[in-house]
Short mmCIF file of N, CA and C in Angstrom, two decimals:
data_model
loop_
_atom_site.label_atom_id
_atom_site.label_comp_id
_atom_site.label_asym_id
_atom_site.label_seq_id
_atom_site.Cartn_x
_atom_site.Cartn_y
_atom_site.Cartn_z
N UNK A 1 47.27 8.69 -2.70
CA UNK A 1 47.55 8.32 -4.08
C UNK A 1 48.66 9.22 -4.60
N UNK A 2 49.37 8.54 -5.34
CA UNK A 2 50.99 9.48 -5.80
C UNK A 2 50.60 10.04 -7.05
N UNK A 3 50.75 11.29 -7.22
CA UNK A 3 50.48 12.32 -8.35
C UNK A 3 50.44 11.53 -9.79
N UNK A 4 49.55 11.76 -10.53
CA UNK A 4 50.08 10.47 -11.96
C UNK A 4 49.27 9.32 -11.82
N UNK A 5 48.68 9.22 -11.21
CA UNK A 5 48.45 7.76 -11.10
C UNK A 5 46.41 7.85 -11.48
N UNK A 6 46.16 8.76 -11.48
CA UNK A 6 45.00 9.27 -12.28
C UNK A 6 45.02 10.24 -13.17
N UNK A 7 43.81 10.60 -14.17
CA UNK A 7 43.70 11.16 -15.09
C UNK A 7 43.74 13.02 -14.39
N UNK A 8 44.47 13.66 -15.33
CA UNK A 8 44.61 14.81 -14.64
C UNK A 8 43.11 15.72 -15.27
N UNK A 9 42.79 16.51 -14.81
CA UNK A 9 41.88 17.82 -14.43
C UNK A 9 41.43 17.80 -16.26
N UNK A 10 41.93 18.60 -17.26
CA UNK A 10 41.66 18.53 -18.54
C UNK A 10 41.26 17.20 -19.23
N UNK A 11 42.22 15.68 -19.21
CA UNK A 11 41.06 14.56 -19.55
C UNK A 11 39.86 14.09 -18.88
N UNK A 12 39.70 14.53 -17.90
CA UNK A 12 38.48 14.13 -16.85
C UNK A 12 37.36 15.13 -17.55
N UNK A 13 37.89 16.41 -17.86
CA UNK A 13 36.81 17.21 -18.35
C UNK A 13 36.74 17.08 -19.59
N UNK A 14 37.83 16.55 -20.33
CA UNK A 14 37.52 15.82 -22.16
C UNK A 14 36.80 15.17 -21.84
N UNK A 15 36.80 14.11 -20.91
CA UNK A 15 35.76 12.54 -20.67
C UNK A 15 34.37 13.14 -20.24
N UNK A 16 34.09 14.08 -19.86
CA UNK A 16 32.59 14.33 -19.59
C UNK A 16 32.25 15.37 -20.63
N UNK A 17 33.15 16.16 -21.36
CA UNK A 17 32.15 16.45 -22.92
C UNK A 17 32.32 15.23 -23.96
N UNK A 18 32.58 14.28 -24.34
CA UNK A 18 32.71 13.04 -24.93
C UNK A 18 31.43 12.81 -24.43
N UNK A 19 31.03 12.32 -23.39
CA UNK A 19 30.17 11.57 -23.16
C UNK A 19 28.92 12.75 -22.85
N UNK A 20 28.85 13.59 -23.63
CA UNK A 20 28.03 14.31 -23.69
C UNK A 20 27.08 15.29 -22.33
N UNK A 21 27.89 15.40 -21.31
CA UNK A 21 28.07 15.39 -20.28
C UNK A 21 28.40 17.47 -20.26
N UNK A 22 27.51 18.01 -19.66
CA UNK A 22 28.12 19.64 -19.61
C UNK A 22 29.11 19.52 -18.55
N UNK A 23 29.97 20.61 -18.41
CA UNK A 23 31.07 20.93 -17.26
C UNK A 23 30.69 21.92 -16.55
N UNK A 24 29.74 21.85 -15.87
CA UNK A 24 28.89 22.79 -14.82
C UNK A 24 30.07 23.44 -13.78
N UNK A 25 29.60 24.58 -13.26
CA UNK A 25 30.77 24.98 -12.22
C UNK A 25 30.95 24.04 -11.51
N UNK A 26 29.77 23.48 -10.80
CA UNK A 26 29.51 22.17 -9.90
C UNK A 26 30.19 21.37 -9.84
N UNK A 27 30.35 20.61 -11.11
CA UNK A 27 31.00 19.65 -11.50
C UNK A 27 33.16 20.30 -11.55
N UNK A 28 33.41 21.02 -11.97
CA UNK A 28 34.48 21.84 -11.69
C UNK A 28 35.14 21.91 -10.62
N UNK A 29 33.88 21.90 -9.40
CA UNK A 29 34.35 22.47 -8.22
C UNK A 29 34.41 21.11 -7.56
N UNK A 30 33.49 20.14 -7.67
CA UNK A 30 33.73 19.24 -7.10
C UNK A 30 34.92 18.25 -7.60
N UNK A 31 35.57 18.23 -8.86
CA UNK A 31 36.78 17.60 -9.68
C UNK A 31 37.77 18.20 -8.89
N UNK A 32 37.80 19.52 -8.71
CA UNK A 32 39.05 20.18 -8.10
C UNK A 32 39.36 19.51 -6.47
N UNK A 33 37.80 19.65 -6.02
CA UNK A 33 38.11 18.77 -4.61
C UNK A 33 38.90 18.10 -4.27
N UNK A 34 38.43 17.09 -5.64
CA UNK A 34 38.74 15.57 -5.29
C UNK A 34 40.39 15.43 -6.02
N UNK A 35 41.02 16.55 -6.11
CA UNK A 35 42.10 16.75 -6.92
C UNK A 35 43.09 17.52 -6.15
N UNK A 36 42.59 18.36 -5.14
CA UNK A 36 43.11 18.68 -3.82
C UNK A 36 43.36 17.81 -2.82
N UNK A 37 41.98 16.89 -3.00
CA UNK A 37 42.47 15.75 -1.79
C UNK A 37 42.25 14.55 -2.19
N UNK A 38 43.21 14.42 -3.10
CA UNK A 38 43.45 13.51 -3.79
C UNK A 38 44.28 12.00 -2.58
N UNK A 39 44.51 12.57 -1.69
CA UNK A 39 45.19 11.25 -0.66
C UNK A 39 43.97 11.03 0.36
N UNK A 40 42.69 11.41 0.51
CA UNK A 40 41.40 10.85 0.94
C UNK A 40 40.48 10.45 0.64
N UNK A 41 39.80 9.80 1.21
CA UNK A 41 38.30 8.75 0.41
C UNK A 41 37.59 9.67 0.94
N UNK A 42 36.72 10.44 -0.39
CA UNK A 42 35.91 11.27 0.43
C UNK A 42 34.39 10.96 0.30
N UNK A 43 33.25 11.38 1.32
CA UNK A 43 31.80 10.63 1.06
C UNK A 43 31.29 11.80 0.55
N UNK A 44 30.10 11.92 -0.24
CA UNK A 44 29.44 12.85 -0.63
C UNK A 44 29.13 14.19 0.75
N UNK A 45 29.34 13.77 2.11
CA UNK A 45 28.99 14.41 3.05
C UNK A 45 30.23 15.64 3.02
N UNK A 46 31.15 14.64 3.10
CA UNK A 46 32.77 15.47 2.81
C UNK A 46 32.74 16.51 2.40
N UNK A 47 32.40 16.07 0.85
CA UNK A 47 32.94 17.18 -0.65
C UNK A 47 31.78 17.85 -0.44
N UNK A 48 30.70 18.19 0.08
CA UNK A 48 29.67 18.97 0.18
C UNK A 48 30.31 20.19 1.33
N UNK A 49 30.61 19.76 2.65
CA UNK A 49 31.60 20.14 3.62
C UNK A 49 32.62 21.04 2.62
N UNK A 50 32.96 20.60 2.13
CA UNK A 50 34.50 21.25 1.18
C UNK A 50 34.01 22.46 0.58
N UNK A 51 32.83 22.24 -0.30
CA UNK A 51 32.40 23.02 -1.22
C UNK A 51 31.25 23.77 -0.68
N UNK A 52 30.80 24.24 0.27
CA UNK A 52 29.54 24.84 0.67
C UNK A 52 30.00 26.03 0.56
N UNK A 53 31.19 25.97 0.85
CA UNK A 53 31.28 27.70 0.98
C UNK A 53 31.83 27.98 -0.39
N UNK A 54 32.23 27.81 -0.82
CA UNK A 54 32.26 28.34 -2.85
C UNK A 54 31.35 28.09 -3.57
N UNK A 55 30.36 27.09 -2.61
CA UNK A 55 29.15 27.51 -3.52
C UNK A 55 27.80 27.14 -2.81
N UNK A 56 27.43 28.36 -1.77
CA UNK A 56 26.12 27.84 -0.93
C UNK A 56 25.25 27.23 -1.60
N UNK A 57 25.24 27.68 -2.78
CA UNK A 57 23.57 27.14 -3.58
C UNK A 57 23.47 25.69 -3.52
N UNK A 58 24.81 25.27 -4.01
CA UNK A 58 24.87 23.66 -4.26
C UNK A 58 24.40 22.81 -3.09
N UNK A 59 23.45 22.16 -3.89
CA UNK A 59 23.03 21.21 -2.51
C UNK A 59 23.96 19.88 -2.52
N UNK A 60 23.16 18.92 -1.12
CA UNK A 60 24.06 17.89 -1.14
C UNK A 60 23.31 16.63 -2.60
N UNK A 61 22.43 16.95 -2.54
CA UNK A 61 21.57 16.17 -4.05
C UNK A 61 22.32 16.32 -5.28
N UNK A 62 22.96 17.26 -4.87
CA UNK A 62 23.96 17.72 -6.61
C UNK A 62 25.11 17.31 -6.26
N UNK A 63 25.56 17.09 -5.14
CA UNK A 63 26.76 16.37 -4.83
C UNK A 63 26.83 14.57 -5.11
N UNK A 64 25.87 14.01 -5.04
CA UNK A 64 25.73 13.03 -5.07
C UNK A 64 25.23 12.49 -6.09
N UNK A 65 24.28 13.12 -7.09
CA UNK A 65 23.95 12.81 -8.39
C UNK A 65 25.90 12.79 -9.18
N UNK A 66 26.50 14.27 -8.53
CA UNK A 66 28.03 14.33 -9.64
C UNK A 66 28.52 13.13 -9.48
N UNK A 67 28.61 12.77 -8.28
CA UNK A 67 29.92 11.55 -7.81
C UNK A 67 28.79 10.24 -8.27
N UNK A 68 28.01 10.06 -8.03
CA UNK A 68 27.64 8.89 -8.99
C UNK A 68 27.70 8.73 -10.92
N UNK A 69 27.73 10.45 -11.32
CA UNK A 69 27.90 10.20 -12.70
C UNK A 69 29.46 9.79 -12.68
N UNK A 70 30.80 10.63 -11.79
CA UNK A 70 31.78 10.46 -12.34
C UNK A 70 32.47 9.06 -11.71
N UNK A 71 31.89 8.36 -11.15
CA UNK A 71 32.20 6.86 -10.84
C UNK A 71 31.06 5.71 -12.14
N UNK A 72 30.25 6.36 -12.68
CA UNK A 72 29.71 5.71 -14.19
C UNK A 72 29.87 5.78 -15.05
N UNK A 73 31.41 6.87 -15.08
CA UNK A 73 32.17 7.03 -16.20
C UNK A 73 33.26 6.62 -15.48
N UNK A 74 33.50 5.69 -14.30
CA UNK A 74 35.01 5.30 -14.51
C UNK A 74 35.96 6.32 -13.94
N UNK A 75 35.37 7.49 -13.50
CA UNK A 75 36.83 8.51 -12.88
C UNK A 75 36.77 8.11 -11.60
N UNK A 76 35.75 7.86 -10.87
CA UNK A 76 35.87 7.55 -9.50
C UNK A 76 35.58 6.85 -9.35
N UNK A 77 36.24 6.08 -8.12
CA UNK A 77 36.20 4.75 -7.68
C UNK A 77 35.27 4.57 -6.41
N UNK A 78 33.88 4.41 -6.42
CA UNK A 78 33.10 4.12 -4.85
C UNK A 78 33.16 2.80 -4.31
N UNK A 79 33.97 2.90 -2.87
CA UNK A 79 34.12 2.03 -2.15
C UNK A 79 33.25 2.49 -0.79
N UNK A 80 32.76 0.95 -0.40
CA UNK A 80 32.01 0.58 0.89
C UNK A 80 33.15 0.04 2.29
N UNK A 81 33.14 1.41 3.18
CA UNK A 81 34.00 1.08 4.01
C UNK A 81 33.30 -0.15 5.29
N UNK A 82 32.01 -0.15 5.36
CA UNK A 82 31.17 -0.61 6.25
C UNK A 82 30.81 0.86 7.47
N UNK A 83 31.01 1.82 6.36
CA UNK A 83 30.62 2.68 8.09
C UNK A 83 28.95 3.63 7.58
N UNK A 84 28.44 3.11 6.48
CA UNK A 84 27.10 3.37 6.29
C UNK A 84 27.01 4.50 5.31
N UNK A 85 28.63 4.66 4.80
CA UNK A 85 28.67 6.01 4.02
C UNK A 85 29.72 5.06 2.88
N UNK A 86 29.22 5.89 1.39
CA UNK A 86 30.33 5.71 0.31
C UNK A 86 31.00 6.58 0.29
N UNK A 87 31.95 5.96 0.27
CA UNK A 87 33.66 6.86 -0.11
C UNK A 87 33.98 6.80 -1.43
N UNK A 88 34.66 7.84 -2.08
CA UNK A 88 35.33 7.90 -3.14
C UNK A 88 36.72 8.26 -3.40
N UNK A 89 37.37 7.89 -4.32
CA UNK A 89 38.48 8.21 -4.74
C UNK A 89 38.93 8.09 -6.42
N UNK A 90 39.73 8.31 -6.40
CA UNK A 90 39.98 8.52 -8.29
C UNK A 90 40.46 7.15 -8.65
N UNK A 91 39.73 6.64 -9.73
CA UNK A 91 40.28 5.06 -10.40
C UNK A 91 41.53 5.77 -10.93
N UNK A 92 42.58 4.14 -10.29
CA UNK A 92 43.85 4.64 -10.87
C UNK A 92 43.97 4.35 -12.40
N UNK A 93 45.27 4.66 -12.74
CA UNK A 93 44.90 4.58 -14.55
C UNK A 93 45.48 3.41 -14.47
N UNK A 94 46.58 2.83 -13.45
CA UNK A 94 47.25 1.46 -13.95
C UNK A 94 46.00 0.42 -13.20
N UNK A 95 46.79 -0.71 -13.62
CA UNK A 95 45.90 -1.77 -13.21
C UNK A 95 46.43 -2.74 -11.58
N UNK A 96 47.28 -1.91 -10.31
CA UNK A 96 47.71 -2.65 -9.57
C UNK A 96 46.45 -2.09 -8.94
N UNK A 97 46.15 -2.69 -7.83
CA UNK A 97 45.40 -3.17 -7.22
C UNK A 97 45.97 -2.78 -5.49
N UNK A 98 45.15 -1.70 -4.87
CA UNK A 98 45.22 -1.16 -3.51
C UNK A 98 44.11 -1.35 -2.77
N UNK A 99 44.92 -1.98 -1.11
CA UNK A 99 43.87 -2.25 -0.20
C UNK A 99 43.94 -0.90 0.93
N UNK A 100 43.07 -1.04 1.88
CA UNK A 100 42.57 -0.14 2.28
C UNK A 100 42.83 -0.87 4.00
N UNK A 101 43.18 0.17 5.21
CA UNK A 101 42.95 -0.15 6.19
C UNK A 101 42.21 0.95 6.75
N UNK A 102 41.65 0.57 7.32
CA UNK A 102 40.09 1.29 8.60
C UNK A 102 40.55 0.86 9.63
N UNK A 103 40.18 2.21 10.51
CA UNK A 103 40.22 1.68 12.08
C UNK A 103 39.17 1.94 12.93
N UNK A 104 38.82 0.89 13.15
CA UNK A 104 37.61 0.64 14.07
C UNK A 104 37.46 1.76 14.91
N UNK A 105 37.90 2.79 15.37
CA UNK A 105 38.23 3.50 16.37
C UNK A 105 37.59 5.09 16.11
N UNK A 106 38.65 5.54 14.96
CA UNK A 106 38.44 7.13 14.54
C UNK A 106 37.67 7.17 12.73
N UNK A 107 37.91 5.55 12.13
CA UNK A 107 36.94 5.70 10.82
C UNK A 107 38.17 5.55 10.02
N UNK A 108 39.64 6.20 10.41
CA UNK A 108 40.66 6.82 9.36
C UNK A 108 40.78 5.66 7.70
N UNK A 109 40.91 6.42 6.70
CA UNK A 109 41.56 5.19 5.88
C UNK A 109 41.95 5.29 5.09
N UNK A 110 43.32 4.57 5.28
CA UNK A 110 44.27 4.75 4.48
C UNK A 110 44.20 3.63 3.64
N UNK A 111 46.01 3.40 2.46
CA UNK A 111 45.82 2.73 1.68
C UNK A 111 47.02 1.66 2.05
N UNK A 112 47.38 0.72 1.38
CA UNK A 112 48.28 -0.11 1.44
C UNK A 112 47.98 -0.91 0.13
N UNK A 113 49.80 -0.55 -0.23
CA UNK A 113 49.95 -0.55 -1.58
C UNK A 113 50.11 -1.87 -2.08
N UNK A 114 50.95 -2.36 -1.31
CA UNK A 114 51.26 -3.88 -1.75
C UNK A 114 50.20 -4.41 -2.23
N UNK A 115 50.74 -5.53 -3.53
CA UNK A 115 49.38 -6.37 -3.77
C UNK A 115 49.99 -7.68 -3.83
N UNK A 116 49.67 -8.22 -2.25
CA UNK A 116 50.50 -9.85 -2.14
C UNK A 116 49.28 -10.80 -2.61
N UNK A 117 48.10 -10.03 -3.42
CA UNK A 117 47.30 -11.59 -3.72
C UNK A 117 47.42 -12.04 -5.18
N UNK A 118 48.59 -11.27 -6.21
CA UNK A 118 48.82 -11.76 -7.14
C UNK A 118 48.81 -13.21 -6.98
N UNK A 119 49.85 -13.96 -6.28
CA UNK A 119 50.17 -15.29 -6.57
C UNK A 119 49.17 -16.35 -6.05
N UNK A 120 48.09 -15.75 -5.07
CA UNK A 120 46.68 -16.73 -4.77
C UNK A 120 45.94 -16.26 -5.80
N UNK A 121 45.68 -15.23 -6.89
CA UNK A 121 45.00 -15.28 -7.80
C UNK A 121 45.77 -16.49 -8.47
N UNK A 122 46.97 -16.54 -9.23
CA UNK A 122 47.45 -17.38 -10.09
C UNK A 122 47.08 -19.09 -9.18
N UNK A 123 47.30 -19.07 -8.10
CA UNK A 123 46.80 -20.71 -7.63
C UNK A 123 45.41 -20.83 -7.89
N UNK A 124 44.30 -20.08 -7.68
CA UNK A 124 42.96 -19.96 -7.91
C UNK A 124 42.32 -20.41 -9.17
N UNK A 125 43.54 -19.68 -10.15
CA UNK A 125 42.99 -20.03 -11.63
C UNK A 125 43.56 -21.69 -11.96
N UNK A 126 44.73 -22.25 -11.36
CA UNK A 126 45.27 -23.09 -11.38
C UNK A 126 44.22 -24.34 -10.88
N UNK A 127 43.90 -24.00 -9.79
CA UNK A 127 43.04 -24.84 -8.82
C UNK A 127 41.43 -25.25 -9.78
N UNK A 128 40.98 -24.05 -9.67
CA UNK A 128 39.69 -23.78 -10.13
C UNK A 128 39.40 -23.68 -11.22
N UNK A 129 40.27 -22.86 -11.96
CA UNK A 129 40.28 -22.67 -13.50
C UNK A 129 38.83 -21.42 -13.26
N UNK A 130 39.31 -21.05 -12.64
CA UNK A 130 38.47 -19.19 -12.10
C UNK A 130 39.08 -18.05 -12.71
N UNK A 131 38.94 -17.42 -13.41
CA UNK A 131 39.68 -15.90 -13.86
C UNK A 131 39.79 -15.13 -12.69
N UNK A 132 40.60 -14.55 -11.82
CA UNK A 132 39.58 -13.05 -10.83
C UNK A 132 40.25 -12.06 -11.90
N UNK A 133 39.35 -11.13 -11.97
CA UNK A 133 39.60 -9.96 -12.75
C UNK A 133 39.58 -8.81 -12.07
N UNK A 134 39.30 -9.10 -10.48
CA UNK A 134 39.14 -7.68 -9.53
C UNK A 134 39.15 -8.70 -7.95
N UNK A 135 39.63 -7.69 -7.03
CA UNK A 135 39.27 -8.02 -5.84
C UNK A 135 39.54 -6.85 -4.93
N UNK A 136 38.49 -6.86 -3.60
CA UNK A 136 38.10 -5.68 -3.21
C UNK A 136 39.07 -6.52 -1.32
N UNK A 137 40.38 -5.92 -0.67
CA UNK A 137 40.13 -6.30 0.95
C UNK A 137 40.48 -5.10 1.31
N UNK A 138 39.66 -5.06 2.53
CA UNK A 138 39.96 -4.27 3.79
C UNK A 138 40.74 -4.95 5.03
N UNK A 139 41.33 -4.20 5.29
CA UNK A 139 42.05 -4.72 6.59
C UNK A 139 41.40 -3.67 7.89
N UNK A 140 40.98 -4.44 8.85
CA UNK A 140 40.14 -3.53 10.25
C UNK A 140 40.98 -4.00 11.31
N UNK A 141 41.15 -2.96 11.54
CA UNK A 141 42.36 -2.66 13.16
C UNK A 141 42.11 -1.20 13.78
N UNK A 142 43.14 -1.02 14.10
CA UNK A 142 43.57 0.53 15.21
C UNK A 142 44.70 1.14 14.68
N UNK A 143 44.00 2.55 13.75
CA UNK A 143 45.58 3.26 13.61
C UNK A 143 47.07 3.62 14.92
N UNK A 144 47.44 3.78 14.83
CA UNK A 144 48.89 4.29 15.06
C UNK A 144 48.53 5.08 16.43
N UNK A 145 47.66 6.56 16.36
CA UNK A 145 47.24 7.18 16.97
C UNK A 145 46.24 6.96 17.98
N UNK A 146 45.10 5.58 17.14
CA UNK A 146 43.95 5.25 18.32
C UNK A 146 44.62 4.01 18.79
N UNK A 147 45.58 3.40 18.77
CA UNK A 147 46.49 1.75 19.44
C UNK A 147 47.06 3.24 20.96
N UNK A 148 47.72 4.08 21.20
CA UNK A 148 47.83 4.46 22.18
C UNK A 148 46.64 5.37 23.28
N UNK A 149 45.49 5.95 22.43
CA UNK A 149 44.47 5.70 23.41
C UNK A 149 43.96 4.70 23.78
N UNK A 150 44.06 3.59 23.23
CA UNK A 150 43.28 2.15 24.04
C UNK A 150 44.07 1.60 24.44
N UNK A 151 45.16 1.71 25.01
CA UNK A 151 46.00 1.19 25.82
C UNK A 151 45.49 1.20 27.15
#
């Protein structure tokens, strides 16, 4: 994700005293995470990984209660890659629309920016007289790196 394109560090922490919400170190440490690695989908397993050592106490229960509050306020975005784990990442602030490729192989996943289903949304509504107001694709292949081990 390109710098800007989510809410930076201070409105994320306006948005959780608004919503009446404390700013626990916890919560701090895990925002910064996800603000460091801001170009990965990370699972609660991850950011626990990240953060154990700045903060042994924190369990993975407190990792996963945070990232479900800050995806029920809209900062994070949980997506289902199909690999039995949720991933997260930061809702962007604009409204284009990014797909995701996985590779069957090593898990990796990246993004891909293009959004070529504008103009089958507009036939859809044409056709159907359907609104879409969201749509979720994955694309499943072999990165770059695992296409020359399975050769």
């Amino acid at each position: 994700m390109v710098e800007g394109e989510h809410e930076d560090y201070k409105t994320i922490c306006d948005r959780l005293r608004n919503n009446s919400y404390k700013l626990t170190p916890q919560r701090q440490t895990i925002l910064r995470t996800f603000l460091e690695n801001s170009a990965r989908h990370l699972s609660a397993e991850d950011v626990y990984s990240l953060v154990k050592n700045e903060y042994p106490d924190m369990g993975l229960a407190t990792v996963y209660r945070t990232l479900d509050l800050l995806a029920e306020l809209g900062i994070l975005q949980k997506n289902d890659f199909g690999d039995g784990r949720s991933r997260y990442e930061f809702t962007r602030k604009d409204e284009h629309h990014h797909h995701h490729l996985i590779c069957l192989n090593c898990g990796e996943v990246s993004e891909f920016d293009d959004d070529l289903l504008e103009s089958l949304e507009t036939v859809i509504f044409k056709r159907n007289r359907f609104k879409v107001v969201d749509h979720d694709l994955k694309f499943l292949g072999y990165c770059q790196k695992c296409q020359s081990t399975l050769e």
